[in-house]
PDB file of C-alpha atoms and ligand atoms in Angstrom:
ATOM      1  CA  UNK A   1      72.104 133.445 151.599  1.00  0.00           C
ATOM      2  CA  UNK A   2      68.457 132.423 152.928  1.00  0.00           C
ATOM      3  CA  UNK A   3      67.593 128.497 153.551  1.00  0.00           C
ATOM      4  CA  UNK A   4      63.929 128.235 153.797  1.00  0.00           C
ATOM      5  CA  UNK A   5      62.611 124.725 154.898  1.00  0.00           C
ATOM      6  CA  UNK A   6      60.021 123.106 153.314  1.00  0.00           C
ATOM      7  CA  UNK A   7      57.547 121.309 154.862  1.00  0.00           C
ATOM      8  CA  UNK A   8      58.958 117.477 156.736  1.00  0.00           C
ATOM      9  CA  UNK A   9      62.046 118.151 154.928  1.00  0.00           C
ATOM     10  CA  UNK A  10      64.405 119.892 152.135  1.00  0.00           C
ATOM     11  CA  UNK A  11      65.334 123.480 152.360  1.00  0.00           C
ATOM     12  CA  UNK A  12      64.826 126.210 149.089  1.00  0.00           C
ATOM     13  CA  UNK A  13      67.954 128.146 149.044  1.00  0.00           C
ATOM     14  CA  UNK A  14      68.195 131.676 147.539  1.00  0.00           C
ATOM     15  CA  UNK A  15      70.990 134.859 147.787  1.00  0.00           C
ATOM     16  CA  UNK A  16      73.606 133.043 146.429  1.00  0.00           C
ATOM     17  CA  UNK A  17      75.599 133.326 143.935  1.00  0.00           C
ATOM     18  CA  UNK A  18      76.633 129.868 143.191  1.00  0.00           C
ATOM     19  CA  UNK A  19      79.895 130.893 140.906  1.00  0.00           C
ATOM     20  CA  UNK A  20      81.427 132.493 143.069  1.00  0.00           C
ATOM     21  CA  UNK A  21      81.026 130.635 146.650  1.00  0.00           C
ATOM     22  CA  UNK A  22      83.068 131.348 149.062  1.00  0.00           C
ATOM     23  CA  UNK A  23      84.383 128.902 151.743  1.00  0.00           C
ATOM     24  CA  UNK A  24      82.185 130.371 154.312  1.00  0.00           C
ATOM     25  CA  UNK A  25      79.148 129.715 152.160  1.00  0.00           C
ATOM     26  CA  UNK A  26      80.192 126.440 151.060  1.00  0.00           C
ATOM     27  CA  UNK A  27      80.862 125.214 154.535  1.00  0.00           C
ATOM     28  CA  UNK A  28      77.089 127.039 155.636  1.00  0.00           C
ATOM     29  CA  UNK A  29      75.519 124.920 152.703  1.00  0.00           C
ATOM     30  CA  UNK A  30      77.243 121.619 153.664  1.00  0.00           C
ATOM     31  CA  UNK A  31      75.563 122.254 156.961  1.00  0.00           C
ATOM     32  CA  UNK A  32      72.327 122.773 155.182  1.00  0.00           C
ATOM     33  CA  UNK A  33      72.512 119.742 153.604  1.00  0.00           C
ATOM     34  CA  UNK A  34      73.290 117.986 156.275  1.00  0.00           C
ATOM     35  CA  UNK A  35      70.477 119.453 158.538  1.00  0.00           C
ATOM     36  CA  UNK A  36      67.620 119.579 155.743  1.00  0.00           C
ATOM     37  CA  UNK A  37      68.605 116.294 153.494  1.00  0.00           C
ATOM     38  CA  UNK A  38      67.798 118.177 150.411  1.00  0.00           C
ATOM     39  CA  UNK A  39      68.454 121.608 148.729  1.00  0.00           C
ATOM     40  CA  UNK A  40      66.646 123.229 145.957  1.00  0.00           C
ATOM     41  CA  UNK A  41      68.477 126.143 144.367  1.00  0.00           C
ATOM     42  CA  UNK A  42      66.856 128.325 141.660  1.00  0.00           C
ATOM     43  CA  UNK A  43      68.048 130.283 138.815  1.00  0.00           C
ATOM     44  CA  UNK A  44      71.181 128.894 138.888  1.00  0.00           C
ATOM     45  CA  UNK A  45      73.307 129.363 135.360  1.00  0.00           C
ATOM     46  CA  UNK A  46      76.244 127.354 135.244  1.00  0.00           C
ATOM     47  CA  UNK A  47      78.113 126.779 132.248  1.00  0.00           C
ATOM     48  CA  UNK A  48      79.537 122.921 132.686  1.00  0.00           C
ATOM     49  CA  UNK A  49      83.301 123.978 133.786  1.00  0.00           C
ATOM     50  CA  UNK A  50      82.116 126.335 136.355  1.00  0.00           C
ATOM     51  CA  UNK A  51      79.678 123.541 137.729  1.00  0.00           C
ATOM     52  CA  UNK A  52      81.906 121.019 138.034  1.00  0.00           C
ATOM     53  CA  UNK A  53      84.614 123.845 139.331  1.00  0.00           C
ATOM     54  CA  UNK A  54      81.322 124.463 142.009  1.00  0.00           C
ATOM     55  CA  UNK A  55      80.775 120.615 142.786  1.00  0.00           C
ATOM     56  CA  UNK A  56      85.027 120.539 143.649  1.00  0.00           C
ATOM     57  CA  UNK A  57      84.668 123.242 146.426  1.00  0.00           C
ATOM     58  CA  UNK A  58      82.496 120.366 148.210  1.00  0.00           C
ATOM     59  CA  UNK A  59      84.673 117.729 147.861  1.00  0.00           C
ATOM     60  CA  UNK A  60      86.203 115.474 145.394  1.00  0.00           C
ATOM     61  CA  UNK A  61      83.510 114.717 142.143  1.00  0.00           C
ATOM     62  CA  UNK A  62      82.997 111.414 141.512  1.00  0.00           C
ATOM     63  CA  UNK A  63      83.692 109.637 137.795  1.00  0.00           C
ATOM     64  CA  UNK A  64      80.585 107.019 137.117  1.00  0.00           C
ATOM     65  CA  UNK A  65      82.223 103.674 136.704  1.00  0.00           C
ATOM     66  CA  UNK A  66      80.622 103.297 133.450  1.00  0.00           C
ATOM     67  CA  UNK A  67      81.868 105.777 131.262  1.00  0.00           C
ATOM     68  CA  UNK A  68      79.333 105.829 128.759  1.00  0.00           C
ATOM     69  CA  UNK A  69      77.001 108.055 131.550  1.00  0.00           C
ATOM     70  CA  UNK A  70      79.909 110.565 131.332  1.00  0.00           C
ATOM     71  CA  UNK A  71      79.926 114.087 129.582  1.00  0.00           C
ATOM     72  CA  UNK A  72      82.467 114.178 126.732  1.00  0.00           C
ATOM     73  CA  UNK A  73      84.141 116.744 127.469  1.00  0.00           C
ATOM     74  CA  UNK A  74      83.817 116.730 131.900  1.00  0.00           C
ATOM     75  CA  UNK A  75      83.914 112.423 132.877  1.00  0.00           C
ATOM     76  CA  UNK A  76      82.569 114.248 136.411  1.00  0.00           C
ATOM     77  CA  UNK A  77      79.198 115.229 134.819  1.00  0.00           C
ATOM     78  CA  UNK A  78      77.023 112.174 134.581  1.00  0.00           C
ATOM     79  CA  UNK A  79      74.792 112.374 131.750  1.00  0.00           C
ATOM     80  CA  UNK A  80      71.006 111.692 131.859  1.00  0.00           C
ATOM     81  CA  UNK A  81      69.998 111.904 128.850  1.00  0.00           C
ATOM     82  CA  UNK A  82      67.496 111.265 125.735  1.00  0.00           C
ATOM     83  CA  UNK A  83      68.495 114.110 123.327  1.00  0.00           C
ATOM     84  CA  UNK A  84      71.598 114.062 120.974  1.00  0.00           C
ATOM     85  CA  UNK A  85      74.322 116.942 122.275  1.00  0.00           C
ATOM     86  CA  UNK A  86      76.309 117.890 119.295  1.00  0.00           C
ATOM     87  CA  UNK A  87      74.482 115.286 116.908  1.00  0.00           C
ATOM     88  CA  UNK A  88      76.226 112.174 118.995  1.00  0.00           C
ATOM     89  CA  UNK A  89      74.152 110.042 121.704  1.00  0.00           C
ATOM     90  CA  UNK A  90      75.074 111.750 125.251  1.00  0.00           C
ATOM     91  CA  UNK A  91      75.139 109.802 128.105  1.00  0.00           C
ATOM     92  CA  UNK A  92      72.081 107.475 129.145  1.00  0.00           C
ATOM     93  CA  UNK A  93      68.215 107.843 128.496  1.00  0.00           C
ATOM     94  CA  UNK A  94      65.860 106.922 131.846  1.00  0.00           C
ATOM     95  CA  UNK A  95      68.720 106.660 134.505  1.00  0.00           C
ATOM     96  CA  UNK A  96      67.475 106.064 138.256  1.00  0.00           C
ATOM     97  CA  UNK A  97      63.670 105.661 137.503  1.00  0.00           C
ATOM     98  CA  UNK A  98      64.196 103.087 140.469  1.00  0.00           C
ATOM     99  CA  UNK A  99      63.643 104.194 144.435  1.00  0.00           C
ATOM    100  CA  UNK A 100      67.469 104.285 145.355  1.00  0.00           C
ATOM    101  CA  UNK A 101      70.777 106.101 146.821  1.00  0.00           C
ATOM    102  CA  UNK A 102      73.350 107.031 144.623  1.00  0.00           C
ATOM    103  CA  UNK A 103      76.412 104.164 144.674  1.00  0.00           C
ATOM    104  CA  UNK A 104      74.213 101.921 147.577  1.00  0.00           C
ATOM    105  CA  UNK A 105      75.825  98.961 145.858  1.00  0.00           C
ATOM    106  CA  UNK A 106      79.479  99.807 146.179  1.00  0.00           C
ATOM    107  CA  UNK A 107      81.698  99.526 149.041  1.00  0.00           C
ATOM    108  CA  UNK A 108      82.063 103.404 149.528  1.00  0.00           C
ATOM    109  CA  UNK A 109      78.609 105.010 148.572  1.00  0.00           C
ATOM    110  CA  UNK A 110      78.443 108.828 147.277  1.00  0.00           C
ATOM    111  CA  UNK A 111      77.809 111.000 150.104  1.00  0.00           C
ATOM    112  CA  UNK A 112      76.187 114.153 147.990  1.00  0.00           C
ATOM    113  CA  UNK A 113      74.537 114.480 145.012  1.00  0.00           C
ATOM    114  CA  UNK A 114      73.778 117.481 142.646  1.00  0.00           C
ATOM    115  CA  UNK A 115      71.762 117.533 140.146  1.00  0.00           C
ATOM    116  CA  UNK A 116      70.837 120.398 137.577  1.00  0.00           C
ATOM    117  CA  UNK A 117      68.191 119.865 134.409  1.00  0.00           C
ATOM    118  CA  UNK A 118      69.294 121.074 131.573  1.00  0.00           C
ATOM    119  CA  UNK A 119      65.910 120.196 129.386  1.00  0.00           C
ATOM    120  CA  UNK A 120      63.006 120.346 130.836  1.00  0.00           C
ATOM    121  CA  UNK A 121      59.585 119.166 129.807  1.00  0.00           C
ATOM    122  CA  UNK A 122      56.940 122.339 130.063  1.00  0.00           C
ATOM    123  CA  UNK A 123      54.412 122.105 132.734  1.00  0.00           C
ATOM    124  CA  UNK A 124      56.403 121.052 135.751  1.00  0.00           C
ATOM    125  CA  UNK A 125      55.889 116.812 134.993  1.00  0.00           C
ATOM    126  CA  UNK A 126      59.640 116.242 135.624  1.00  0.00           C
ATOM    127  CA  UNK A 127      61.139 116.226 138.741  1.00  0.00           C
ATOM    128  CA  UNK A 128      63.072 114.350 141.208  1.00  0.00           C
ATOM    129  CA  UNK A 129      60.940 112.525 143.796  1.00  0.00           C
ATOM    130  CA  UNK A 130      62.604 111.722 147.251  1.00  0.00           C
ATOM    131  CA  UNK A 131      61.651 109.996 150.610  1.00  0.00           C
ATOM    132  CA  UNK A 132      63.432 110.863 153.961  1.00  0.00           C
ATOM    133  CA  UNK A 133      64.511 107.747 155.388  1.00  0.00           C
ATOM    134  CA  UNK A 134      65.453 109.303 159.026  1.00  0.00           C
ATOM    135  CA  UNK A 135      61.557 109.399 159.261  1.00  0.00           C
ATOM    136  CA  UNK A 136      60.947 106.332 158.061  1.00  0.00           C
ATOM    137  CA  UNK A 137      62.651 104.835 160.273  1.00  0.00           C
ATOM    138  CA  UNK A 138      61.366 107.046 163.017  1.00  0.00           C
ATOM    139  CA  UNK A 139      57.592 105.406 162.260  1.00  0.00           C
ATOM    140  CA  UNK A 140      58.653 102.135 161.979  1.00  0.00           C
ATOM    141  CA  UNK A 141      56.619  99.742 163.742  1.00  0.00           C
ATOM    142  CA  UNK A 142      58.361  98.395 166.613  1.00  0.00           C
ATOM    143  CA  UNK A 143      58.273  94.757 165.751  1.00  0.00           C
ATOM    144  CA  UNK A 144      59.610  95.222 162.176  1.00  0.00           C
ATOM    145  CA  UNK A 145      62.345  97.764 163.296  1.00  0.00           C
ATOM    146  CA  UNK A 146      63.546  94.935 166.022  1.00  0.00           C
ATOM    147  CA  UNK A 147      63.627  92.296 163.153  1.00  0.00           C
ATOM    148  CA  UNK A 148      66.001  94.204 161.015  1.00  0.00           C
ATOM    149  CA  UNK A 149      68.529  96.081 164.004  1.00  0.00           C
ATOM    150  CA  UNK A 150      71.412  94.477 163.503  1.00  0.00           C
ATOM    151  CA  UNK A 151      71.502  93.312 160.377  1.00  0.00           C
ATOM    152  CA  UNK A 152      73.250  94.072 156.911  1.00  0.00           C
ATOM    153  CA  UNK A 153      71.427  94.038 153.385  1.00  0.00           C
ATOM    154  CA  UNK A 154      72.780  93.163 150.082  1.00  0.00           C
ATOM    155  CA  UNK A 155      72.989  96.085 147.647  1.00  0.00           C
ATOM    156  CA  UNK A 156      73.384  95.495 143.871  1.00  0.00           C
ATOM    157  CA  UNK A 157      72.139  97.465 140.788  1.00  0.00           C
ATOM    158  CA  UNK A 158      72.885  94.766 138.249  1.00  0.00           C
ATOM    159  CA  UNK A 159      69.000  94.262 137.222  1.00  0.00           C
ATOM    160  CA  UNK A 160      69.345  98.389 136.012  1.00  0.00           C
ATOM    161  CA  UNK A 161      72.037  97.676 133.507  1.00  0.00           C
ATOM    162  CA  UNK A 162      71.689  99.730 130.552  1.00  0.00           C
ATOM    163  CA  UNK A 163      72.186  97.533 127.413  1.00  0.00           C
ATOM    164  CA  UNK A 164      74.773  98.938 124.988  1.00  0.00           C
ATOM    165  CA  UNK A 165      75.340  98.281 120.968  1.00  0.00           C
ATOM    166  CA  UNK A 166      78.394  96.406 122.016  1.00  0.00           C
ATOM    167  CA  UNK A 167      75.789  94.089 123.768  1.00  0.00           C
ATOM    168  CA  UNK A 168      73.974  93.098 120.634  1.00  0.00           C
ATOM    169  CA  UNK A 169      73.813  89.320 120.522  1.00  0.00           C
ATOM    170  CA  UNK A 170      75.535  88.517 123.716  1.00  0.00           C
ATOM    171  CA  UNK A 171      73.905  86.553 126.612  1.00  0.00           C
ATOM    172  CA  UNK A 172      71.677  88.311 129.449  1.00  0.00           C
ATOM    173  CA  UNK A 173      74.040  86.297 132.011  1.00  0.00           C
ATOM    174  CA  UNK A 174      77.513  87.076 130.012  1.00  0.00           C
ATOM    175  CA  UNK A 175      76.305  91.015 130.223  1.00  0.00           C
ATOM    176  CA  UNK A 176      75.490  90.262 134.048  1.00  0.00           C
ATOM    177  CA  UNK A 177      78.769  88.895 134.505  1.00  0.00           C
ATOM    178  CA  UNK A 178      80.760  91.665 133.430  1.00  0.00           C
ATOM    179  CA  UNK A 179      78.597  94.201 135.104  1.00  0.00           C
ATOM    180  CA  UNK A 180      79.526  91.941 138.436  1.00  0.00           C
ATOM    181  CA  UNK A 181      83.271  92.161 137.853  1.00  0.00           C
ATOM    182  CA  UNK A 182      82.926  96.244 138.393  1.00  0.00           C
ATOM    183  CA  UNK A 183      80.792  96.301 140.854  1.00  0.00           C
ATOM    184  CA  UNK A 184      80.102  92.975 142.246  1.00  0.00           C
ATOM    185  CA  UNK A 185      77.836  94.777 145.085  1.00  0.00           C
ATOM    186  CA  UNK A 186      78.254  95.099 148.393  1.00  0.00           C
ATOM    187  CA  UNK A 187      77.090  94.763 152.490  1.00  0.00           C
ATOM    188  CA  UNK A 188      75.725  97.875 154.427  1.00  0.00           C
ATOM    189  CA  UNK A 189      74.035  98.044 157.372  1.00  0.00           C
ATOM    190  CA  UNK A 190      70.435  98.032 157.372  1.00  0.00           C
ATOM    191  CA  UNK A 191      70.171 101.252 159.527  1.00  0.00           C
ATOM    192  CA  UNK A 192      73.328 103.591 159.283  1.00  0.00           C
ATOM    193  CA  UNK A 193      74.311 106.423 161.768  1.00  0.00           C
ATOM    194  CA  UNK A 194      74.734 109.670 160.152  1.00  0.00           C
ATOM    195  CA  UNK A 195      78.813 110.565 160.907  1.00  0.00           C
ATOM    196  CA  UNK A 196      77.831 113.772 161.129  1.00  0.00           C
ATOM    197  CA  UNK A 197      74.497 114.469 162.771  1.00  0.00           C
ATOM    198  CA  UNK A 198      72.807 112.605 166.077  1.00  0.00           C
ATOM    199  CA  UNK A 199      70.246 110.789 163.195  1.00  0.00           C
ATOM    200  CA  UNK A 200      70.244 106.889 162.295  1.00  0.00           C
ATOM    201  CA  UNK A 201      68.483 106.238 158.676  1.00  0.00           C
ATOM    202  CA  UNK A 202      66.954 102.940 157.326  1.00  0.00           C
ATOM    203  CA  UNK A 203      69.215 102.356 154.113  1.00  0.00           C
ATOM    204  CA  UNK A 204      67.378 100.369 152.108  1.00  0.00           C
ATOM    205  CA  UNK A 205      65.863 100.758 148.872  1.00  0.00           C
ATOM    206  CA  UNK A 206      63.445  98.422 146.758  1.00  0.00           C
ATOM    207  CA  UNK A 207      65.812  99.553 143.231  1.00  0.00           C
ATOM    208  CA  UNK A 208      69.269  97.784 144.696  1.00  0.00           C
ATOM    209  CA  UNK A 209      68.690  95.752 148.272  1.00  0.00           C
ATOM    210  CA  UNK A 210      68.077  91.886 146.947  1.00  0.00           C
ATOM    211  CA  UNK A 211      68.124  90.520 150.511  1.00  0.00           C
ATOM    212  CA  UNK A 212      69.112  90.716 153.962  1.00  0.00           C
ATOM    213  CA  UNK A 213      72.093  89.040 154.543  1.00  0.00           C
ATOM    214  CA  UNK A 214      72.416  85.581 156.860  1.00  0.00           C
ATOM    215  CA  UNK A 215      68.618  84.993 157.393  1.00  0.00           C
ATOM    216  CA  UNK A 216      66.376  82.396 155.830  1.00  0.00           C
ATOM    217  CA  UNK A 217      65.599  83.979 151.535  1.00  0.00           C
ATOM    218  CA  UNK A 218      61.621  83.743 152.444  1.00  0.00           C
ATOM    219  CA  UNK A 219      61.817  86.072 155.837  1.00  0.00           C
ATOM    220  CA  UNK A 220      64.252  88.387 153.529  1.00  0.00           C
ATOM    221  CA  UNK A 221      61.861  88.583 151.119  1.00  0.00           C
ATOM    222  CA  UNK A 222      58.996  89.020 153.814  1.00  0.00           C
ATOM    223  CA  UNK A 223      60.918  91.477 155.747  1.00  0.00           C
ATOM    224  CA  UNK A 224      61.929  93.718 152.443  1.00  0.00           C
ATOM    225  CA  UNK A 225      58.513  93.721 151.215  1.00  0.00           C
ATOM    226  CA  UNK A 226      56.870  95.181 154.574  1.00  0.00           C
ATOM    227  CA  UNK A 227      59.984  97.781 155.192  1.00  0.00           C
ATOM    228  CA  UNK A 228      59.629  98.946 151.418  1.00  0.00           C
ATOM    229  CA  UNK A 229      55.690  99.388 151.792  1.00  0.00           C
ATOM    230  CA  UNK A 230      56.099 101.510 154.845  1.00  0.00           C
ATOM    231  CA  UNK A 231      59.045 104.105 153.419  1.00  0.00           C
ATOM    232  CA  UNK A 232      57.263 104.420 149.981  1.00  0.00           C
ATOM    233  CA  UNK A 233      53.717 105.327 151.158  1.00  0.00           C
ATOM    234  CA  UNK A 234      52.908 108.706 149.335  1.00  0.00           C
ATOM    235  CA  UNK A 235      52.440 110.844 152.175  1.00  0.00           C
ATOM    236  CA  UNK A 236      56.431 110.356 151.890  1.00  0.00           C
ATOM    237  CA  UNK A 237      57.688 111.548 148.840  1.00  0.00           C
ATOM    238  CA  UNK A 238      58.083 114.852 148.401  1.00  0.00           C
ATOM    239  CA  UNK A 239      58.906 116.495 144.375  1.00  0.00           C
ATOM    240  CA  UNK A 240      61.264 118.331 143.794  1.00  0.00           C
ATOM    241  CA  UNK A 241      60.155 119.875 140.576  1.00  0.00           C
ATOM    242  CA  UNK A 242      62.445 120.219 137.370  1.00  0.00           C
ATOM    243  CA  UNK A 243      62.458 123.902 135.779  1.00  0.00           C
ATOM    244  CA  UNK A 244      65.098 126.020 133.795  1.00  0.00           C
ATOM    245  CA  UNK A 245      67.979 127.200 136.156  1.00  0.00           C
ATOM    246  CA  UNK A 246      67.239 124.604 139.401  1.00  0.00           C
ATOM    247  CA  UNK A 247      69.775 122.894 141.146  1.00  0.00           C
ATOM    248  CA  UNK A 248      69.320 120.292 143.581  1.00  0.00           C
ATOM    249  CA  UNK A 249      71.648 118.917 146.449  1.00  0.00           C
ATOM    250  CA  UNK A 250      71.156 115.974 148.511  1.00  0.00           C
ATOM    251  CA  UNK A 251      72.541 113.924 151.324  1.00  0.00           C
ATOM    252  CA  UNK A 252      72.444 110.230 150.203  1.00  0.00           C
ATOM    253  CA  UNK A 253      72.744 108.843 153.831  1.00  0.00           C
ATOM    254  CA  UNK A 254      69.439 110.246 154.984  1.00  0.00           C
ATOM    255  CA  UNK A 255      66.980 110.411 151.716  1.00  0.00           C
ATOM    256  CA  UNK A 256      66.612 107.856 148.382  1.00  0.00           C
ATOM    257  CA  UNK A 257      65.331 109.295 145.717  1.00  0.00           C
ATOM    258  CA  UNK A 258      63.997 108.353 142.050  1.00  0.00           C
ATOM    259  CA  UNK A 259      63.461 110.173 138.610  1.00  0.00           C
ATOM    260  CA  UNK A 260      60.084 111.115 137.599  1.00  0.00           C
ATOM    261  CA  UNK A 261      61.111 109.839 134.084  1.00  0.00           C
ATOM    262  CA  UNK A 262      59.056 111.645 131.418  1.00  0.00           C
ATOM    263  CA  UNK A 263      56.142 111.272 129.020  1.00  0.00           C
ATOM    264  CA  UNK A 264      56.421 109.432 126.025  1.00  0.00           C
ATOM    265  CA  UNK A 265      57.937 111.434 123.356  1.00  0.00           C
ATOM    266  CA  UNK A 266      59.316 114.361 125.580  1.00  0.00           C
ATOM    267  CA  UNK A 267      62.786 115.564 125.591  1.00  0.00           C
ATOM    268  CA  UNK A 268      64.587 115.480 128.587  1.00  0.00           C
ATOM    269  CA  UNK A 269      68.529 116.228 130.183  1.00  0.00           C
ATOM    270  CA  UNK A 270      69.970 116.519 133.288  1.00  0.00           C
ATOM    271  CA  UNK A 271      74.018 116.673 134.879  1.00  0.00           C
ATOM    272  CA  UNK A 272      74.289 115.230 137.845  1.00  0.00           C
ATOM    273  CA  UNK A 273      77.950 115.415 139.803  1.00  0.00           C
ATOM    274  CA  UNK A 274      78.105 112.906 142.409  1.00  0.00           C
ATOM    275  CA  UNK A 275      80.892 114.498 145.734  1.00  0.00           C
ATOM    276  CA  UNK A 276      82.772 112.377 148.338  1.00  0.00           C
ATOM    277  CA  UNK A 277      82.585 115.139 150.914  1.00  0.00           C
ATOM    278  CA  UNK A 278      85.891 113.781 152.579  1.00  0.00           C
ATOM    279  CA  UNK A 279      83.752 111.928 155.727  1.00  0.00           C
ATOM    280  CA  UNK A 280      82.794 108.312 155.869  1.00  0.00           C
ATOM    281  CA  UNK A 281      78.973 107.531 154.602  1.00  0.00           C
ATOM    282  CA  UNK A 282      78.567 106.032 157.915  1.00  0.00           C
ATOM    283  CA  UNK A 283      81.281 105.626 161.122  1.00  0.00           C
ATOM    284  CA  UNK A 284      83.357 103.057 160.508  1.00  0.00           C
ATOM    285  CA  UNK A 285      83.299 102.691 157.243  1.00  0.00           C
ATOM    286  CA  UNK A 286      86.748 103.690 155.666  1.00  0.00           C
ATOM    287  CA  UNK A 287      87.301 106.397 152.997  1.00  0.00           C
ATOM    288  CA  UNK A 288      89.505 105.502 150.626  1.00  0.00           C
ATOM    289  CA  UNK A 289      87.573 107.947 148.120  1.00  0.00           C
ATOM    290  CA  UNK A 290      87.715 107.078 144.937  1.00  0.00           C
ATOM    291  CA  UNK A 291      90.192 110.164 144.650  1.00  0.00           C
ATOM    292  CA  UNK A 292      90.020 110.805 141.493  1.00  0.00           C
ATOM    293  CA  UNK A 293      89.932 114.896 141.177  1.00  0.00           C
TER     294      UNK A 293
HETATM  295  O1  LIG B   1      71.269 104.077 134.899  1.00  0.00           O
HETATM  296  C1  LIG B   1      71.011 104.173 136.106  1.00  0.00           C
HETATM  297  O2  LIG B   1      69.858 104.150 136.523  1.00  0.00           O
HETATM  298  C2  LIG B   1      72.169 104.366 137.065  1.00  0.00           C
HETATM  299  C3  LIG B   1      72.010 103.594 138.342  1.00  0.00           C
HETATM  300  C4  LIG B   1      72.027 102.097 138.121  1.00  0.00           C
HETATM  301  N1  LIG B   1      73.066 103.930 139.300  1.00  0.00           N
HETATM  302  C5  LIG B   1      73.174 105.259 139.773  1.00  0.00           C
HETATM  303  C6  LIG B   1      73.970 105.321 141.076  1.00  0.00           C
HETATM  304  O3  LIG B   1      74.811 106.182 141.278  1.00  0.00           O
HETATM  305  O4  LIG B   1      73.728 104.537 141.965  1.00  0.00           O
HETATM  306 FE1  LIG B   2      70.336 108.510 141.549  1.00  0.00          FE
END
């Protein structure tokens, strides 16, 4: 196995053969993860079973609350999708599109993410864009950073709802109502400690933070607008680029991320498998895992 950082952050991994991992190379990539934020496999052929069989070795795979994202025959694989599997609608078209971290707006966010294309646009438009938030942090100014230490941020994805043909002719506030009974949102801190590395990480995100909790709704506002203007200047976000056989693997606690989204027209698919790697997202925090295997 060779882990080759890129430049700032994210690692390209090669040498391995990811059906048959052992736990010596599982626990080595967890590490990985863990130091580098973000891993980029190549060439990687996994038939759906054997990937989610892969994702398990990490920990326990999540099932999306909304079942409609979920593969039909694996509810682990979470289905981005625009093109028919089988003939029947598969999953959702123009998920995450949104700066964000996987789960932000539930109680118990997902640690790790994979994702793996499975149709890819030609000509390397489609990709996975991502912003390490241990740095941003790291150049925050002073003044800003001091405003926010301390405090906890409302998370919610309720505005990224993805109307169904059950919703036809029902009210916008009805729909957000019943989004809000799942997952009414929740409190995190504004800057979390990693549990497992000496790092602290803003987590905030302009797709799911609405406010900063117990301060005036103008200096919120203020405050979100200036930290979301410093972690998505360009010189951030790195690509990771979509092609035939990649697989990527991130730490949600130390990097959002958004989808590229595609050009009008193109076909697109990706399985994602979302892992609670068995330690809180941040100390303190209880895991009561949605244990689910
Ligand atoms: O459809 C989507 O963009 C899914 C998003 C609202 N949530 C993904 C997640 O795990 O946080
Ligand atoms: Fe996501």
């Amino acid at each position: 196995m060779k882990i080759v950082p890129r430049q700032n952050f994210g690692a390209d991994v090669t040498d391995v053969d990811m059906r048959a991992l052992t736990a010596v190379q599982v626990a080595a990539l967890k590490e990985a993860v863990y130091d580098h934020k973000l891993l980029v496999f190549r060439g990687v052929d996994l038939p759906d079973g054997e990937y989610v069989a892969m994702a398990r070795k990490f920990g326990v795979p999540q099932r999306y609350f909304q079942t409609h994202y979920h593969h039909p025959q694996f509810p682990q694989i979470f289905v981005s999708s625009n093109v028919p599997l089988d003939g029947q609608k598969v999953g959702v078209a123009g998920t995450g599109r949104m700066w964000h971290s996987d789960y932000q707006f539930f109680p118990e966010p997902l640690p790790l993410t994979f994702v793996m294309p499975k149709i890819v646009p030609p000509g390397g438009s489609r990709g996975t864009l991502f912003v390490d938030l241990v740095a941003a942090l790291r150049d925050l100014p002073a003044a800003l950073r001091e405003a926010i230490t301390g405090t906890r941020c409302f998370q919610d994805a309720v505005y990224y709802y993805k109307v169904q043909p059950k919703d036809i002719d029902r009210g916008i506030a009805e729909l957000m109502d019943e989004f809000h009974r799942e997952a009414p949102g929740a409190l995190h801190p504004t800057i979390i400690d990693h549990p497992l590395r000496k790092r602290q990480a803003l987590y905030v995100s302009s797709g799911f933070t609405l406010r900063i909790d117990g301060i005036p709704h103008e200096r919120s506002q203020a405050l979100l607008r200036e930290l979301f203007a410093a972690i998505e200047q360009p010189e951030r976000v790195q690509t990771a680029i979509w092609e035939p056989g990649a697989l990527l693997l991130w730490d949600n606690r130390q990097v959002m991320h958004r989808s590229s989204g595609q050009m009008h027209g193109q076909a697109s698919r990706s399985y994602r498998i979302g892992v609670y790697d068995g330690t809180p997202f941040y100390p303190g925090l209880p895991v009561t895992g949605e244990v689910q295997p």
